[in-house]
PDB file of C-alpha atoms in Angstrom:
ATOM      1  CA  UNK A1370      71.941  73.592 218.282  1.00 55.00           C
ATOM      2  CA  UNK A1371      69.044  75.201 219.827  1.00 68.00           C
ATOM      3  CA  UNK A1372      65.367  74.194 217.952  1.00 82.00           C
ATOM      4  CA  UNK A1373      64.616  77.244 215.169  1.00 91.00           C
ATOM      5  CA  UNK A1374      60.980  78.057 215.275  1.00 91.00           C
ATOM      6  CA  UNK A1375      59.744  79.857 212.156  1.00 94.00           C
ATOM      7  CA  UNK A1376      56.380  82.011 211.053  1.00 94.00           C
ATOM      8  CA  UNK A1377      54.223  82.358 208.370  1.00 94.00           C
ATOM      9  CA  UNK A1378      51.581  84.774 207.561  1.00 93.00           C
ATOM     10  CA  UNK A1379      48.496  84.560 206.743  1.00 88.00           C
ATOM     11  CA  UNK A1380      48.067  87.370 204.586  1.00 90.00           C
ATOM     12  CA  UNK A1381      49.984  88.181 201.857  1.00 92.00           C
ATOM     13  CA  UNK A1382      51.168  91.819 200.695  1.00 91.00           C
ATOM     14  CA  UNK A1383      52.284  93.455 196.835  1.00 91.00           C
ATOM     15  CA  UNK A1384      55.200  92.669 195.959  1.00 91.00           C
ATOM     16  CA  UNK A1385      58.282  95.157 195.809  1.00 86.00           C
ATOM     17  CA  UNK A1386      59.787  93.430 193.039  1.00 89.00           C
ATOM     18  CA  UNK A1387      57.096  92.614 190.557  1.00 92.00           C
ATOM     19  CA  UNK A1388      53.755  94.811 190.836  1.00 86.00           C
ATOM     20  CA  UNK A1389      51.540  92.116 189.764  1.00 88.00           C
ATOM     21  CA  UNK A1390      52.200  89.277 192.308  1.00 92.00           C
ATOM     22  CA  UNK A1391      51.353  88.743 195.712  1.00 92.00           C
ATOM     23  CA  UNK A1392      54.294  88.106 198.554  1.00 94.00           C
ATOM     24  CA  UNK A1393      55.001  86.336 201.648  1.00 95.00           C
ATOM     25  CA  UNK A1394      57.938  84.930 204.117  1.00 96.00           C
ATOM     26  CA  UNK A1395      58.471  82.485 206.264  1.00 96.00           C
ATOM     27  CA  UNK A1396      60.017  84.114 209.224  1.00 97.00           C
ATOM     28  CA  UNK A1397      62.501  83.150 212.214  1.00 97.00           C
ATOM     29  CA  UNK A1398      61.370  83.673 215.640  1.00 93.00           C
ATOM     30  CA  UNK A1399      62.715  87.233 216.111  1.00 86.00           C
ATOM     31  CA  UNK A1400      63.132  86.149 219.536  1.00 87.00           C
ATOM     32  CA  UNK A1401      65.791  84.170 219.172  1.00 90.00           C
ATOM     33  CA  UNK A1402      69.286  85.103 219.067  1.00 91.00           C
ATOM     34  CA  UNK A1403      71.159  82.928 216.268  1.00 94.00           C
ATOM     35  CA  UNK A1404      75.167  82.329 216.763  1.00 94.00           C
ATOM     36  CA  UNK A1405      77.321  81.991 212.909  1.00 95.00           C
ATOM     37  CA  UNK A1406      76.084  78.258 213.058  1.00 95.00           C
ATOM     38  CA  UNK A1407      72.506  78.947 213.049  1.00 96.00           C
ATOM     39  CA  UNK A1408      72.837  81.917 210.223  1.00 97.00           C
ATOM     40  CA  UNK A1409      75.066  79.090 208.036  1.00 97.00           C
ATOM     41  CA  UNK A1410      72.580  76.606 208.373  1.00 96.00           C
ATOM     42  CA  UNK A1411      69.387  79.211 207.720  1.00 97.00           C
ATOM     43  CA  UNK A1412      71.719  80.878 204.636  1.00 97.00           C
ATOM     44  CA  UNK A1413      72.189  77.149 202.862  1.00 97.00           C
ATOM     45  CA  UNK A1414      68.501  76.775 203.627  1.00 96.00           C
ATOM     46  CA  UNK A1415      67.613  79.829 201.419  1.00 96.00           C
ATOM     47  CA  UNK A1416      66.964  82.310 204.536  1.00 97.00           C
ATOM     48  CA  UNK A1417      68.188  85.838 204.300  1.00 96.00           C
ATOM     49  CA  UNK A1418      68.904  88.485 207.081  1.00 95.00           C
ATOM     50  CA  UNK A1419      67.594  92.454 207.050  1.00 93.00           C
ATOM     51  CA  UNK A1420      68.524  93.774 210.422  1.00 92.00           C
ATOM     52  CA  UNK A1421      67.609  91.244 213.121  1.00 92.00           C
ATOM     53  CA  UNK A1422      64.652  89.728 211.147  1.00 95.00           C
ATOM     54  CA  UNK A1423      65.520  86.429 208.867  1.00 97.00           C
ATOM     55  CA  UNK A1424      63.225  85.518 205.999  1.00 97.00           C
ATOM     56  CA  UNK A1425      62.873  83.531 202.828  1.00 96.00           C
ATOM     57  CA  UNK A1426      59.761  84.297 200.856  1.00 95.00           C
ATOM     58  CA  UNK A1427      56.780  81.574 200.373  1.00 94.00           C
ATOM     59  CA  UNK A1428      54.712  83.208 198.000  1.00 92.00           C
ATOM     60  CA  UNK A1429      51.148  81.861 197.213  1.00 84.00           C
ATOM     61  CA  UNK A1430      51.763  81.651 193.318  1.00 87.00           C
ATOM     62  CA  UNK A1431      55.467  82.876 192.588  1.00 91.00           C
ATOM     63  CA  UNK A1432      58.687  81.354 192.752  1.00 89.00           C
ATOM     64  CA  UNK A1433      60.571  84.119 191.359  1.00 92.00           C
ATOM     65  CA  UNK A1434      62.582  84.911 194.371  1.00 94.00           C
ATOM     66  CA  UNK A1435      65.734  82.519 194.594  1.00 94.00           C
ATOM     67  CA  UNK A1436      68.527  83.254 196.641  1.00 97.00           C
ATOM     68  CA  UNK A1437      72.085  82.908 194.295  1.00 97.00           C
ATOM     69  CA  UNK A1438      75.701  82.546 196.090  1.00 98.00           C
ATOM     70  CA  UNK A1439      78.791  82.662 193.529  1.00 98.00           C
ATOM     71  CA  UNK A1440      81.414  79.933 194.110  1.00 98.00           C
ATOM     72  CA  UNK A1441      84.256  82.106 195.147  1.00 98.00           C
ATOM     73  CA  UNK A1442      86.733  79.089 194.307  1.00 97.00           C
ATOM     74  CA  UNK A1443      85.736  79.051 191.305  1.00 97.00           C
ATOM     75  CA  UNK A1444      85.710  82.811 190.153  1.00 97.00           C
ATOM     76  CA  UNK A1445      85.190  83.291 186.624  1.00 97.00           C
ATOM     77  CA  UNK A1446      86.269  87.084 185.862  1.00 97.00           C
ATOM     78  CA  UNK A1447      84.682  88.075 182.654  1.00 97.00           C
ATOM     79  CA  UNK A1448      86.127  91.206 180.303  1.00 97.00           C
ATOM     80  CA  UNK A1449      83.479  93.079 182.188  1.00 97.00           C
ATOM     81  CA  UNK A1450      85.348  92.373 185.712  1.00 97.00           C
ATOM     82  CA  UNK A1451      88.705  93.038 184.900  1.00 98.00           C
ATOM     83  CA  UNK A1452      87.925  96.083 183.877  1.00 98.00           C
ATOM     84  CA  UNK A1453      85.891  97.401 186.366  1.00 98.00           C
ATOM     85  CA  UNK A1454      88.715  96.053 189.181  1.00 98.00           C
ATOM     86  CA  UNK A1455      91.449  97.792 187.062  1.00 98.00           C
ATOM     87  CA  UNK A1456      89.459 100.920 186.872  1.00 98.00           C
ATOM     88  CA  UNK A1457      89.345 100.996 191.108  1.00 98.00           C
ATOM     89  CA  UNK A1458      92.816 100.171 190.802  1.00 98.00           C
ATOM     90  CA  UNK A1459      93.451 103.178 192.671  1.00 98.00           C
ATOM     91  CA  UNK A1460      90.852 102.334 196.176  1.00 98.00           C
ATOM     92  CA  UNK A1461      91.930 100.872 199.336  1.00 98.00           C
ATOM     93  CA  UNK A1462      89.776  98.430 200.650  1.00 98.00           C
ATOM     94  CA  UNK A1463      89.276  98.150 204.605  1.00 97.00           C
ATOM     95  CA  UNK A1464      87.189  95.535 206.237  1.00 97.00           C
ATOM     96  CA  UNK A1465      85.787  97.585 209.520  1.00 95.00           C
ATOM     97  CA  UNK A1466      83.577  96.617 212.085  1.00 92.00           C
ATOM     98  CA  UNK A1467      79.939  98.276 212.277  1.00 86.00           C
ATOM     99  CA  UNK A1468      80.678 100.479 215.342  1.00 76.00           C
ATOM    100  CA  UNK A1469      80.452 103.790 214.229  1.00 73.00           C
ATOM    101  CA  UNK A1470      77.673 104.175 212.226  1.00 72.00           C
ATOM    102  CA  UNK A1471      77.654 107.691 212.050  1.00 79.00           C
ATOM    103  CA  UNK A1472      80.822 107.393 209.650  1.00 87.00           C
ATOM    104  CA  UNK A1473      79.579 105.858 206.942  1.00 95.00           C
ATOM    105  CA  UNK A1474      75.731 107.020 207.243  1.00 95.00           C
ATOM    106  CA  UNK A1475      75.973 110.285 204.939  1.00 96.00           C
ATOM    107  CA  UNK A1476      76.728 108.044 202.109  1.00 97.00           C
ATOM    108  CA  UNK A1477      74.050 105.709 202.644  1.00 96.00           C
ATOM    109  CA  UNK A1478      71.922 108.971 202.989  1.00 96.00           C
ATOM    110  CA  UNK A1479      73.349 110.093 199.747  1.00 96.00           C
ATOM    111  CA  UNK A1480      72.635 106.953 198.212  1.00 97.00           C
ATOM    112  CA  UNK A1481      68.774 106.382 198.810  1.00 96.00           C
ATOM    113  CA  UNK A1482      68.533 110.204 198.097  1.00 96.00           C
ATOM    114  CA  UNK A1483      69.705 109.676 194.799  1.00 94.00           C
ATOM    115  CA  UNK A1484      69.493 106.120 193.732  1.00 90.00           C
ATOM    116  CA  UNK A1485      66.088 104.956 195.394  1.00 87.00           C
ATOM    117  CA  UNK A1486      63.918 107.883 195.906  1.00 81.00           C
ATOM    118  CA  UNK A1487      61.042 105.470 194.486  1.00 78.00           C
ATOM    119  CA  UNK A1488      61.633 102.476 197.159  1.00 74.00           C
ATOM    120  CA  UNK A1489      60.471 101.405 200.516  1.00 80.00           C
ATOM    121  CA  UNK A1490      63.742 102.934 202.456  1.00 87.00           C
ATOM    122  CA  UNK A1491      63.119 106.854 201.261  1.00 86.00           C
ATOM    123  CA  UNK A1492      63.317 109.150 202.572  1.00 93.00           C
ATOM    124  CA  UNK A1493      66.111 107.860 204.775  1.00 93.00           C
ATOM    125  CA  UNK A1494      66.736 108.413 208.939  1.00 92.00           C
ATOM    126  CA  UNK A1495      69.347 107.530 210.561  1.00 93.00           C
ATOM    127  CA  UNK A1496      67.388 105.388 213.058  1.00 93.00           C
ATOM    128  CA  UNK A1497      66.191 103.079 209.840  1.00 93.00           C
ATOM    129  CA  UNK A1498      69.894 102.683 208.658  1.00 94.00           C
ATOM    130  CA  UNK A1499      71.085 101.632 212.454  1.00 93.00           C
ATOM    131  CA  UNK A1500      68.041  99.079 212.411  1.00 92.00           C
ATOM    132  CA  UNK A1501      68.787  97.982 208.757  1.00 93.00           C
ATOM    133  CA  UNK A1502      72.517  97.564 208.717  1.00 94.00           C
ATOM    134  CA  UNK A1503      73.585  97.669 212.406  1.00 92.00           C
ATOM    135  CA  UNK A1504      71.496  95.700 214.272  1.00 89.00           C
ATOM    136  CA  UNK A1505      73.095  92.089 213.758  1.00 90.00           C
ATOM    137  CA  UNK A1506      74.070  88.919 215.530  1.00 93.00           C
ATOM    138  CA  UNK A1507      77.926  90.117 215.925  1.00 93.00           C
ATOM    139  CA  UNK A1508      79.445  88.854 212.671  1.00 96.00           C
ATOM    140  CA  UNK A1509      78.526  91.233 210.494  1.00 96.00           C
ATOM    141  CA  UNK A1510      81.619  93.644 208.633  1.00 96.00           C
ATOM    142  CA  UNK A1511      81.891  96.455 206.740  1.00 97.00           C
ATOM    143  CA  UNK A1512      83.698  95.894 203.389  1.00 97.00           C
ATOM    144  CA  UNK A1513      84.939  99.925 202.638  1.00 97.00           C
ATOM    145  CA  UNK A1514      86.253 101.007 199.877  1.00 98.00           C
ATOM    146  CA  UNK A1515      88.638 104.521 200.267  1.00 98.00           C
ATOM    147  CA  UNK A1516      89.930 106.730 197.546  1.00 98.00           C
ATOM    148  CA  UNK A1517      92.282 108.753 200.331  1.00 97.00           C
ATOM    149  CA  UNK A1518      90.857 109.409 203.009  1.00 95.00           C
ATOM    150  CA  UNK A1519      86.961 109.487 200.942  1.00 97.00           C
ATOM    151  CA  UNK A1520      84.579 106.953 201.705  1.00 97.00           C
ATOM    152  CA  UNK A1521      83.644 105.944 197.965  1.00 98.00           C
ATOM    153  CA  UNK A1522      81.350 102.706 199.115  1.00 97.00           C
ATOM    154  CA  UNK A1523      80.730  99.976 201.954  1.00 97.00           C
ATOM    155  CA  UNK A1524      79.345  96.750 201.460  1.00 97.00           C
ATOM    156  CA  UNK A1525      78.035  95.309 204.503  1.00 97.00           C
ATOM    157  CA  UNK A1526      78.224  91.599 204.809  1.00 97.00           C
ATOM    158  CA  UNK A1527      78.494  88.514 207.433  1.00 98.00           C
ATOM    159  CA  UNK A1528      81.169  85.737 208.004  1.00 98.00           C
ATOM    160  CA  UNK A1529      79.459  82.292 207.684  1.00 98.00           C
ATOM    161  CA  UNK A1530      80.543  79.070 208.649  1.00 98.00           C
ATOM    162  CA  UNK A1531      81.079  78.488 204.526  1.00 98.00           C
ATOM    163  CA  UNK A1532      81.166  81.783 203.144  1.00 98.00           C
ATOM    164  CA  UNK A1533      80.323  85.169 203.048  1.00 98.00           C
ATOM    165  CA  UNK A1534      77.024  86.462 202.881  1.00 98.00           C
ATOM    166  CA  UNK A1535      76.451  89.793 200.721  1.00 98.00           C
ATOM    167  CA  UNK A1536      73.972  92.272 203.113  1.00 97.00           C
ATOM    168  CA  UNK A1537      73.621  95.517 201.299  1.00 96.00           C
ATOM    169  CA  UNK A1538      75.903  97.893 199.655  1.00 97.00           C
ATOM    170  CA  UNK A1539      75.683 101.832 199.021  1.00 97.00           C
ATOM    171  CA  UNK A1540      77.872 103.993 197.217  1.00 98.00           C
ATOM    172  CA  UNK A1541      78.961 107.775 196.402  1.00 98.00           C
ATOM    173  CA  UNK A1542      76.460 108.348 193.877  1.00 97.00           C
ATOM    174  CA  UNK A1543      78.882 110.621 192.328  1.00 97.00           C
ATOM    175  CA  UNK A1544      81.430 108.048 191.815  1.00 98.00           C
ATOM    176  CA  UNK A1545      78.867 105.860 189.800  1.00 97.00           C
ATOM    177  CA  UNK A1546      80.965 105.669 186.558  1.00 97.00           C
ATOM    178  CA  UNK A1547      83.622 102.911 188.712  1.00 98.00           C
ATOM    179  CA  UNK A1548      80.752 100.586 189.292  1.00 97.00           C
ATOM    180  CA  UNK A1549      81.353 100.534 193.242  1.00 98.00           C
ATOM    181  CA  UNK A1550      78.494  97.750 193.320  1.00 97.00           C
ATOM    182  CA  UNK A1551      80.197  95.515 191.561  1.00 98.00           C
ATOM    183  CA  UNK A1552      83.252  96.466 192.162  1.00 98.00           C
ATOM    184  CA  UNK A1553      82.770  95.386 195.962  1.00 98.00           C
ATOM    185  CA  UNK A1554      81.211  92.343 195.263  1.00 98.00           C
ATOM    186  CA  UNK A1555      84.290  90.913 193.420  1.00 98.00           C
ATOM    187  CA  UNK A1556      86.151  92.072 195.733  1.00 98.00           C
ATOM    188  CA  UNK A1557      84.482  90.548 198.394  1.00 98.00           C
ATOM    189  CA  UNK A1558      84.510  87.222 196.699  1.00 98.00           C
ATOM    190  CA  UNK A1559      87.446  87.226 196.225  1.00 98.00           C
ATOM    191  CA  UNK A1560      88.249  87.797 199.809  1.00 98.00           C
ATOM    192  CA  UNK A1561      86.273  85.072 200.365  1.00 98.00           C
ATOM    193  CA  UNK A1562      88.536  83.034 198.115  1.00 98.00           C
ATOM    194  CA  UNK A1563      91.376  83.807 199.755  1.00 97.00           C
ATOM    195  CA  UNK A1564      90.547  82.685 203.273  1.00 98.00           C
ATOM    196  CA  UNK A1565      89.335  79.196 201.143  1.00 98.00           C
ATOM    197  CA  UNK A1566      85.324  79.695 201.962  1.00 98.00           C
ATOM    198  CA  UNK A1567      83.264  78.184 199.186  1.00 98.00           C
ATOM    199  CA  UNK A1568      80.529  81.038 198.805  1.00 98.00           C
ATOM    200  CA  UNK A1569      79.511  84.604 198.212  1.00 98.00           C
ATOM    201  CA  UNK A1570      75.949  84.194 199.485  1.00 98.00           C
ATOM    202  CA  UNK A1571      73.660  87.135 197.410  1.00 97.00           C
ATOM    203  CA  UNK A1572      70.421  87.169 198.592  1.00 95.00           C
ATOM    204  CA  UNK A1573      68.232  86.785 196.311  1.00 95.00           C
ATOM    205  CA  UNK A1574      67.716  87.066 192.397  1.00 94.00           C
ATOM    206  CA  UNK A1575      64.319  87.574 190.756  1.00 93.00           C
ATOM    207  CA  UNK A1576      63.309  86.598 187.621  1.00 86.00           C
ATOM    208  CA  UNK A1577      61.408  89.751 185.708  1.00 87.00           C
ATOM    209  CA  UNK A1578      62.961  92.039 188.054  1.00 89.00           C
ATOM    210  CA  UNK A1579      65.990  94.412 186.160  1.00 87.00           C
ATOM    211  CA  UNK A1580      67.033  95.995 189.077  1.00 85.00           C
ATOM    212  CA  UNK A1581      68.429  92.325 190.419  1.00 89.00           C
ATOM    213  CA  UNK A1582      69.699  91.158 186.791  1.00 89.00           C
ATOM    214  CA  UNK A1583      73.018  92.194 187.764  1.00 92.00           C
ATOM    215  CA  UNK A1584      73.765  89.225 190.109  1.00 94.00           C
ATOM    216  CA  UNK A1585      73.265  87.130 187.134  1.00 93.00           C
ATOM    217  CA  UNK A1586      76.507  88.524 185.614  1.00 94.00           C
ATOM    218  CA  UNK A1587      78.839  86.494 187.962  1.00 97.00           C
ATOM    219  CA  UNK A1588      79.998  82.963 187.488  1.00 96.00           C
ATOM    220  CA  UNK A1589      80.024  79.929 188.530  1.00 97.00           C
ATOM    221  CA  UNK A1590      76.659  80.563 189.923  1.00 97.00           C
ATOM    222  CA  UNK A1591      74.085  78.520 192.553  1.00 97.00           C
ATOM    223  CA  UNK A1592      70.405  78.720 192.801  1.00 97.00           C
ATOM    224  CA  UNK A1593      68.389  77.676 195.908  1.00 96.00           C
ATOM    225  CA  UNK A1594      65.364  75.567 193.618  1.00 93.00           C
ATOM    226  CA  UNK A1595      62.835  73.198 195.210  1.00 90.00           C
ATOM    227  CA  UNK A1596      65.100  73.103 198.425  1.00 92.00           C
ATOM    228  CA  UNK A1597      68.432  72.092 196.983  1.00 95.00           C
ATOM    229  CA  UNK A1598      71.391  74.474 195.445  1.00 97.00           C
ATOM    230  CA  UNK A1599      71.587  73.884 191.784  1.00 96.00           C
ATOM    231  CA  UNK A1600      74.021  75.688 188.960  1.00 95.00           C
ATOM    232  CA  UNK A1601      72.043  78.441 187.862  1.00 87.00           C
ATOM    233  CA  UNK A1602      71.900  78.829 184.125  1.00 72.00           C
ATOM    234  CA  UNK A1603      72.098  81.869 182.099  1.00 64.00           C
TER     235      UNK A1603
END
């Protein structure tokens, strides 16, 4: 395994997540091109992948950020679940490759249009998708999910050495009432069950932040705290 050389800043920048704090990340040579073992061993170290650049944020007075995988062996389907995978009862799921990205960009355009007008990625171009979501180090899929032949929602995702790691996912915002989101997720965990990896890697949950309470629904759940994975507690 090649030597991973990392960065940090200097300067620190206001935070997406909570408007009061400051944030920073330690990043990965974006020089480098990392093979599945590399991104395994970064993911179990906390790191996280947008695009091509790897991170894991080292902020100056804030440990809110901690990246959460759900033990896919262990799958713990609350009320909540069932009913949400019974309601998509009626989607076919495809896992594609990110080739065409023209075919699943006018939902993702939809999506930010409609969902996240007030973030960082509006308005969105296709040239900012293709660097978000296609530019990877060749294991990334799409996890689709089809009502006919209608694209209702993709979750993008890579295949690790011990599980699957949870990218980004955008839906029909028209088809809100199924809870695609969530929908995917299980679904992707519990691909990940099936061909026996141990993890659903999520990126990362922040404390004070509502829009990332949701990944705090599934169980059994790890934290990344003071550089080891812990149960996370409710």
């Amino acid at each position: 395994m090649k030597q991973i050389r990392v960065y940090l800043p200097h300067e620190s920048q206001p935070c997406s997540y909570l408007p009061q704090q400051r944030s920073r990340s330690l990043y990965v040579d974006p020089h480098l091109k990392l093979d599945q073992q590399e991104l395994s061993l970064l993911s179990q170290n906390g790191f996280r992948r947008s695009g091509r650049v790897v991170y894991r944020p080292e902020c100056p007075s804030c440990n809110a950020c901690q990246s959460v995988r759900i033990q896919a062996q262990q799958l713990t389907l609350s009320r909540s679940h069932r009913r949400i995978l019974k309601k998509n009862r009626d989607l076919t799921l495809k896992v594609e490759l990110p080739v065409d990205g023209a075919l699943h960009y006018p939902t993702y355009k939809r999506y930010i249009n409609e969902r996240h007008s007030d973030g960082d990625m509006y308005p969105p171009h296709f040239e900012q998708y293709q660097g978000f979501l296609l530019e990877d180090f060749g294991n990334t899929r799409f996890l689709s999910a089809y009502l006919g032949e209608k694209l209702i929602g993709s979750l993008v995702f890579d295949v690790l050495d011990d599980g699957l790691s949870s990218v980004y996912c955008f839906f029909e915002p028209e088809h809100s009432e199924r809870s695609p989101a969530m929908f995917l997720i299980l679904s992707l965990t519990i691909l990940a069950h099936g061909l026996k990896l141990p993890f659903n890697y999520l990126g990362y949950q922040v404390d004070g932040c509502q829009k990332m309470a949701y990944k705090t629904r599934f169980s059994p759940l790890d934290a990344f705290i003071n550089d080891e994975w812990r149960p996370k507690l409710r």
